[in-house]
């Protein structure tokens, strides 16, 4: 894969994601210096799609705790920063541009970077909810080593911005060596060493493209 010169690895753990993976990987084609995909024994065309996109594909079992394979993916990344994605997500053009800008900044520039005041209020409110549930994330001093990304969820093809579903912030951009997925519940928060900040632009999430998929998930 040709270098994009921003020091970014993209990491995914996948299982039977041929319907989603190409869209996801195409969305990072202009910013990823490296793509690492841990495939938990897919029986469809997932591995072929990943290799066609230039990814390094690591074969593994499909564990009950999916964080195990997510951690394996980030542990095999070699660039300074890692963008961890799920296959049913897509990096918007605006988000890709923002990631490029932020990674081209110095540590000092990242620490003094300003975001839109209205978004800041919304993001801080969401982060407090997350930390009240999961505990303090990251530290209060030192350099920024991780970023929440606002996630815009789509339901049956339509974006949902109300009913408490937005910004659905998720920590996905992390400095290599400063983040770790605990081998616990899939809902367990990633552990961060260092300060945490926010990006402004959306990560698109297509978790329920059809009513059948939604009902199947709701029954679990």
mmCIF file of C-alpha atoms in Angstrom:
data_model
loop_
_atom_site.group_PDB
_atom_site.id
_atom_site.type_symbol
_atom_site.label_atom_id
_atom_site.label_comp_id
_atom_site.label_asym_id
_atom_site.label_seq_id
_atom_site.Cartn_x
_atom_site.Cartn_y
_atom_site.Cartn_z
ATOM 1 C CA UNK A 1 0.000 0.000 0.000
ATOM 2 C CA UNK A 2 1.431 3.383 -1.021
ATOM 3 C CA UNK A 3 2.290 5.691 1.892
ATOM 4 C CA UNK A 4 -0.164 8.512 2.594
ATOM 5 C CA UNK A 5 2.525 10.131 4.804
ATOM 6 C CA UNK A 6 0.323 10.800 7.822
ATOM 7 C CA UNK A 7 1.383 7.778 9.874
ATOM 8 C CA UNK A 8 -2.024 6.094 10.079
ATOM 9 C CA UNK A 9 -2.868 2.419 10.419
ATOM 10 C CA UNK A 10 -6.481 1.276 10.077
ATOM 11 C CA UNK A 11 -7.413 -1.757 12.184
ATOM 12 C CA UNK A 12 -10.473 -4.009 11.920
ATOM 13 C CA UNK A 13 -11.660 -7.285 13.387
ATOM 14 C CA UNK A 14 -14.211 -8.954 11.115
ATOM 15 C CA UNK A 15 -16.332 -12.039 10.589
ATOM 16 C CA UNK A 16 -18.441 -12.630 7.450
ATOM 17 C CA UNK A 17 -18.574 -8.954 6.480
ATOM 18 C CA UNK A 18 -18.503 -9.158 2.679
ATOM 19 C CA UNK A 19 -21.616 -6.957 2.442
ATOM 20 C CA UNK A 20 -19.991 -4.128 4.403
ATOM 21 C CA UNK A 21 -16.224 -4.360 4.169
ATOM 22 C CA UNK A 22 -15.565 -2.872 0.739
ATOM 23 C CA UNK A 23 -17.504 0.296 1.601
ATOM 24 C CA UNK A 24 -15.615 0.640 4.867
ATOM 25 C CA UNK A 25 -12.148 0.134 3.388
ATOM 26 C CA UNK A 26 -12.839 2.386 0.407
ATOM 27 C CA UNK A 27 -13.628 5.222 2.803
ATOM 28 C CA UNK A 28 -10.082 5.172 4.237
ATOM 29 C CA UNK A 29 -8.231 4.646 0.971
ATOM 30 C CA UNK A 30 -6.928 8.223 0.893
ATOM 31 C CA UNK A 31 -5.624 8.319 4.465
ATOM 32 C CA UNK A 32 -4.501 4.799 5.430
ATOM 33 C CA UNK A 33 -0.780 4.038 5.263
ATOM 34 C CA UNK A 34 -1.550 0.508 6.457
ATOM 35 C CA UNK A 35 -4.688 -1.609 6.880
ATOM 36 C CA UNK A 36 -4.685 -4.569 9.265
ATOM 37 C CA UNK A 37 -7.674 -6.927 9.234
ATOM 38 C CA UNK A 38 -8.052 -9.787 11.709
ATOM 39 C CA UNK A 39 -10.496 -12.245 10.155
ATOM 40 C CA UNK A 40 -12.185 -14.586 12.601
ATOM 41 C CA UNK A 41 -12.583 -17.462 10.134
ATOM 42 C CA UNK A 42 -15.044 -15.900 7.694
ATOM 43 C CA UNK A 43 -16.790 -18.302 5.322
ATOM 44 C CA UNK A 44 -17.735 -15.667 2.741
ATOM 45 C CA UNK A 45 -15.625 -13.307 0.630
ATOM 46 C CA UNK A 46 -14.431 -11.127 3.501
ATOM 47 C CA UNK A 47 -10.745 -12.075 3.328
ATOM 48 C CA UNK A 48 -10.649 -11.657 -0.463
ATOM 49 C CA UNK A 49 -12.147 -8.158 -0.230
ATOM 50 C CA UNK A 50 -9.648 -7.163 2.455
ATOM 51 C CA UNK A 51 -6.666 -8.409 0.442
ATOM 52 C CA UNK A 52 -7.948 -6.669 -2.691
ATOM 53 C CA UNK A 53 -7.931 -3.405 -0.724
ATOM 54 C CA UNK A 54 -4.274 -3.931 0.152
ATOM 55 C CA UNK A 55 -4.863 -5.034 3.729
ATOM 56 C CA UNK A 56 -2.681 -7.348 5.753
ATOM 57 C CA UNK A 57 -5.068 -10.163 6.686
ATOM 58 C CA UNK A 58 -4.443 -12.148 9.862
ATOM 59 C CA UNK A 59 -6.474 -15.322 10.253
ATOM 60 C CA UNK A 60 -7.809 -16.116 13.720
ATOM 61 C CA UNK A 61 -10.636 -17.904 15.477
ATOM 62 C CA UNK A 62 -13.889 -16.017 16.057
ATOM 63 C CA UNK A 63 -13.858 -15.566 19.852
ATOM 64 C CA UNK A 64 -16.923 -15.090 22.021
ATOM 65 C CA UNK A 65 -15.367 -11.837 23.244
ATOM 66 C CA UNK A 66 -14.783 -9.940 20.006
ATOM 67 C CA UNK A 67 -12.469 -7.434 21.715
ATOM 68 C CA UNK A 68 -9.788 -10.150 21.606
ATOM 69 C CA UNK A 69 -9.536 -9.827 17.833
ATOM 70 C CA UNK A 70 -9.805 -6.033 17.963
ATOM 71 C CA UNK A 71 -6.809 -5.980 20.301
ATOM 72 C CA UNK A 72 -4.952 -8.374 18.002
ATOM 73 C CA UNK A 73 -5.579 -5.999 15.095
ATOM 74 C CA UNK A 74 -4.212 -2.912 16.845
ATOM 75 C CA UNK A 75 -1.275 -4.904 18.246
ATOM 76 C CA UNK A 76 -0.206 -5.682 14.670
ATOM 77 C CA UNK A 77 -0.289 -2.054 13.494
ATOM 78 C CA UNK A 78 3.014 -0.306 12.826
ATOM 79 C CA UNK A 79 2.173 3.369 12.280
ATOM 80 C CA UNK A 80 2.142 6.135 14.887
ATOM 81 C CA UNK A 81 -1.662 6.429 14.959
ATOM 82 C CA UNK A 82 -4.398 3.805 14.643
ATOM 83 C CA UNK A 83 -7.975 4.244 13.429
ATOM 84 C CA UNK A 84 -10.009 1.301 14.712
ATOM 85 C CA UNK A 85 -13.181 0.637 12.735
ATOM 86 C CA UNK A 86 -16.022 -1.854 12.507
ATOM 87 C CA UNK A 87 -16.911 -3.201 9.076
ATOM 88 C CA UNK A 88 -20.379 -1.612 9.113
ATOM 89 C CA UNK A 89 -18.879 1.865 9.539
ATOM 90 C CA UNK A 90 -17.767 4.396 6.940
ATOM 91 C CA UNK A 91 -15.423 7.347 7.347
ATOM 92 C CA UNK A 92 -17.106 10.424 5.888
ATOM 93 C CA UNK A 93 -15.059 12.603 3.544
ATOM 94 C CA UNK A 94 -15.132 15.408 6.110
ATOM 95 C CA UNK A 95 -13.879 13.058 8.832
ATOM 96 C CA UNK A 96 -11.060 11.761 6.623
ATOM 97 C CA UNK A 97 -9.957 15.334 5.938
ATOM 98 C CA UNK A 98 -10.089 16.173 9.637
ATOM 99 C CA UNK A 99 -8.024 13.114 10.552
ATOM 100 C CA UNK A 100 -5.378 14.160 8.018
ATOM 101 C CA UNK A 101 -5.262 17.691 9.460
ATOM 102 C CA UNK A 102 -5.026 16.521 13.065
ATOM 103 C CA UNK A 103 -2.320 13.948 12.415
ATOM 104 C CA UNK A 104 -0.244 16.546 10.596
ATOM 105 C CA UNK A 105 -0.292 18.740 13.728
ATOM 106 C CA UNK A 106 2.323 18.765 16.455
ATOM 107 C CA UNK A 107 1.463 17.591 19.982
ATOM 108 C CA UNK A 108 1.206 21.236 21.065
ATOM 109 C CA UNK A 109 -1.089 22.119 18.173
ATOM 110 C CA UNK A 110 -3.339 19.166 18.962
ATOM 111 C CA UNK A 111 -3.508 20.225 22.621
ATOM 112 C CA UNK A 112 -4.574 23.790 21.764
ATOM 113 C CA UNK A 113 -6.894 22.906 18.887
ATOM 114 C CA UNK A 114 -10.371 24.452 19.171
ATOM 115 C CA UNK A 115 -13.656 22.871 18.095
ATOM 116 C CA UNK A 116 -17.055 24.418 17.448
ATOM 117 C CA UNK A 117 -18.484 25.661 20.766
ATOM 118 C CA UNK A 118 -21.934 24.138 20.212
ATOM 119 C CA UNK A 119 -20.439 20.770 19.345
ATOM 120 C CA UNK A 120 -18.121 21.004 22.340
ATOM 121 C CA UNK A 121 -21.079 21.315 24.717
ATOM 122 C CA UNK A 122 -22.796 18.318 23.108
ATOM 123 C CA UNK A 123 -19.615 16.225 23.135
ATOM 124 C CA UNK A 124 -18.767 17.030 26.760
ATOM 125 C CA UNK A 125 -22.297 16.093 27.834
ATOM 126 C CA UNK A 126 -22.006 12.767 26.019
ATOM 127 C CA UNK A 127 -18.549 12.057 27.446
ATOM 128 C CA UNK A 128 -19.849 12.640 30.975
ATOM 129 C CA UNK A 129 -22.608 10.081 30.387
ATOM 130 C CA UNK A 130 -20.046 7.564 29.140
ATOM 131 C CA UNK A 131 -17.692 8.184 32.059
ATOM 132 C CA UNK A 132 -20.500 8.007 34.612
ATOM 133 C CA UNK A 133 -21.226 4.553 33.196
ATOM 134 C CA UNK A 134 -17.715 3.244 32.506
ATOM 135 C CA UNK A 135 -15.417 5.314 34.715
ATOM 136 C CA UNK A 136 -12.865 7.992 33.902
ATOM 137 C CA UNK A 137 -11.331 7.649 30.424
ATOM 138 C CA UNK A 138 -7.715 8.696 30.017
ATOM 139 C CA UNK A 139 -5.906 11.276 32.135
ATOM 140 C CA UNK A 140 -5.957 15.021 32.719
ATOM 141 C CA UNK A 141 -2.347 15.786 31.826
ATOM 142 C CA UNK A 142 0.180 14.975 29.127
ATOM 143 C CA UNK A 143 -0.282 14.773 25.371
ATOM 144 C CA UNK A 144 -3.494 13.825 23.598
ATOM 145 C CA UNK A 145 -3.319 10.133 22.733
ATOM 146 C CA UNK A 146 -6.903 9.333 21.740
ATOM 147 C CA UNK A 147 -9.979 10.888 20.161
ATOM 148 C CA UNK A 148 -13.674 10.315 20.492
ATOM 149 C CA UNK A 149 -15.368 10.420 17.094
ATOM 150 C CA UNK A 150 -19.066 11.363 16.852
ATOM 151 C CA UNK A 151 -20.917 8.465 15.261
ATOM 152 C CA UNK A 152 -24.023 9.023 13.156
ATOM 153 C CA UNK A 153 -26.211 5.927 13.198
ATOM 154 C CA UNK A 154 -28.330 5.000 10.187
ATOM 155 C CA UNK A 155 -31.600 3.093 10.524
ATOM 156 C CA UNK A 156 -33.115 1.615 7.352
ATOM 157 C CA UNK A 157 -30.893 3.931 5.327
ATOM 158 C CA UNK A 158 -31.813 7.126 7.176
ATOM 159 C CA UNK A 159 -29.551 9.062 9.591
ATOM 160 C CA UNK A 160 -30.846 9.344 13.161
ATOM 161 C CA UNK A 161 -29.806 12.521 14.987
ATOM 162 C CA UNK A 162 -32.477 12.654 17.684
ATOM 163 C CA UNK A 163 -33.893 10.528 20.527
ATOM 164 C CA UNK A 164 -30.504 10.516 22.277
ATOM 165 C CA UNK A 165 -28.745 8.586 19.513
ATOM 166 C CA UNK A 166 -26.275 11.341 18.566
ATOM 167 C CA UNK A 167 -23.347 11.933 18.904
ATOM 168 C CA UNK A 168 -22.858 8.300 20.081
ATOM 169 C CA UNK A 169 -19.169 9.115 20.550
ATOM 170 C CA UNK A 170 -16.686 6.259 20.279
ATOM 171 C CA UNK A 171 -12.930 6.309 20.876
ATOM 172 C CA UNK A 172 -11.485 5.162 17.564
ATOM 173 C CA UNK A 173 -8.402 7.247 16.780
ATOM 174 C CA UNK A 174 -5.569 6.332 19.157
ATOM 175 C CA UNK A 175 -1.831 6.773 19.379
ATOM 176 C CA UNK A 176 -0.037 3.449 18.919
ATOM 177 C CA UNK A 177 0.956 1.943 22.256
ATOM 178 C CA UNK A 178 -1.453 4.041 24.319
ATOM 179 C CA UNK A 179 -4.685 2.033 23.939
ATOM 180 C CA UNK A 180 -5.783 -1.464 24.900
ATOM 181 C CA UNK A 181 -9.015 -3.431 24.507
ATOM 182 C CA UNK A 182 -9.750 -5.446 27.672
ATOM 183 C CA UNK A 183 -10.715 -9.064 27.044
ATOM 184 C CA UNK A 184 -14.111 -8.540 28.626
ATOM 185 C CA UNK A 185 -17.569 -7.659 27.357
ATOM 186 C CA UNK A 186 -17.848 -6.279 23.821
ATOM 187 C CA UNK A 187 -19.306 -3.164 25.456
ATOM 188 C CA UNK A 188 -16.261 -2.647 27.682
ATOM 189 C CA UNK A 189 -14.578 0.720 27.096
ATOM 190 C CA UNK A 190 -11.128 0.820 25.484
ATOM 191 C CA UNK A 191 -8.411 1.709 28.012
ATOM 192 C CA UNK A 192 -6.395 4.857 27.255
ATOM 193 C CA UNK A 193 -3.077 6.129 28.623
ATOM 194 C CA UNK A 194 -2.983 9.905 28.130
ATOM 195 C CA UNK A 195 -5.491 12.652 27.399
ATOM 196 C CA UNK A 196 -8.628 12.189 25.321
ATOM 197 C CA UNK A 197 -10.123 14.770 22.954
ATOM 198 C CA UNK A 198 -12.776 14.862 20.213
ATOM 199 C CA UNK A 199 -12.908 15.066 16.446
ATOM 200 C CA UNK A 200 -15.811 17.078 15.017
ATOM 201 C CA UNK A 201 -16.909 15.185 11.914
ATOM 202 C CA UNK A 202 -19.042 12.066 11.754
ATOM 203 C CA UNK A 203 -18.279 8.396 11.451
ATOM 204 C CA UNK A 204 -21.249 6.804 9.677
ATOM 205 C CA UNK A 205 -22.652 3.585 11.161
ATOM 206 C CA UNK A 206 -24.907 1.307 9.098
ATOM 207 C CA UNK A 207 -25.843 -1.236 11.756
ATOM 208 C CA UNK A 208 -29.471 -1.806 10.673
ATOM 209 C CA UNK A 209 -29.770 -1.535 6.878
ATOM 210 C CA UNK A 210 -32.912 -3.710 6.813
ATOM 211 C CA UNK A 211 -35.840 -4.348 9.143
ATOM 212 C CA UNK A 212 -34.956 -8.056 9.194
ATOM 213 C CA UNK A 213 -31.460 -7.328 10.504
ATOM 214 C CA UNK A 214 -32.847 -4.970 13.141
ATOM 215 C CA UNK A 215 -35.396 -7.528 14.376
ATOM 216 C CA UNK A 216 -32.749 -10.257 14.434
ATOM 217 C CA UNK A 217 -30.500 -8.103 16.605
ATOM 218 C CA UNK A 218 -33.356 -7.044 18.877
ATOM 219 C CA UNK A 219 -34.158 -10.679 19.684
ATOM 220 C CA UNK A 220 -30.623 -11.434 20.911
#
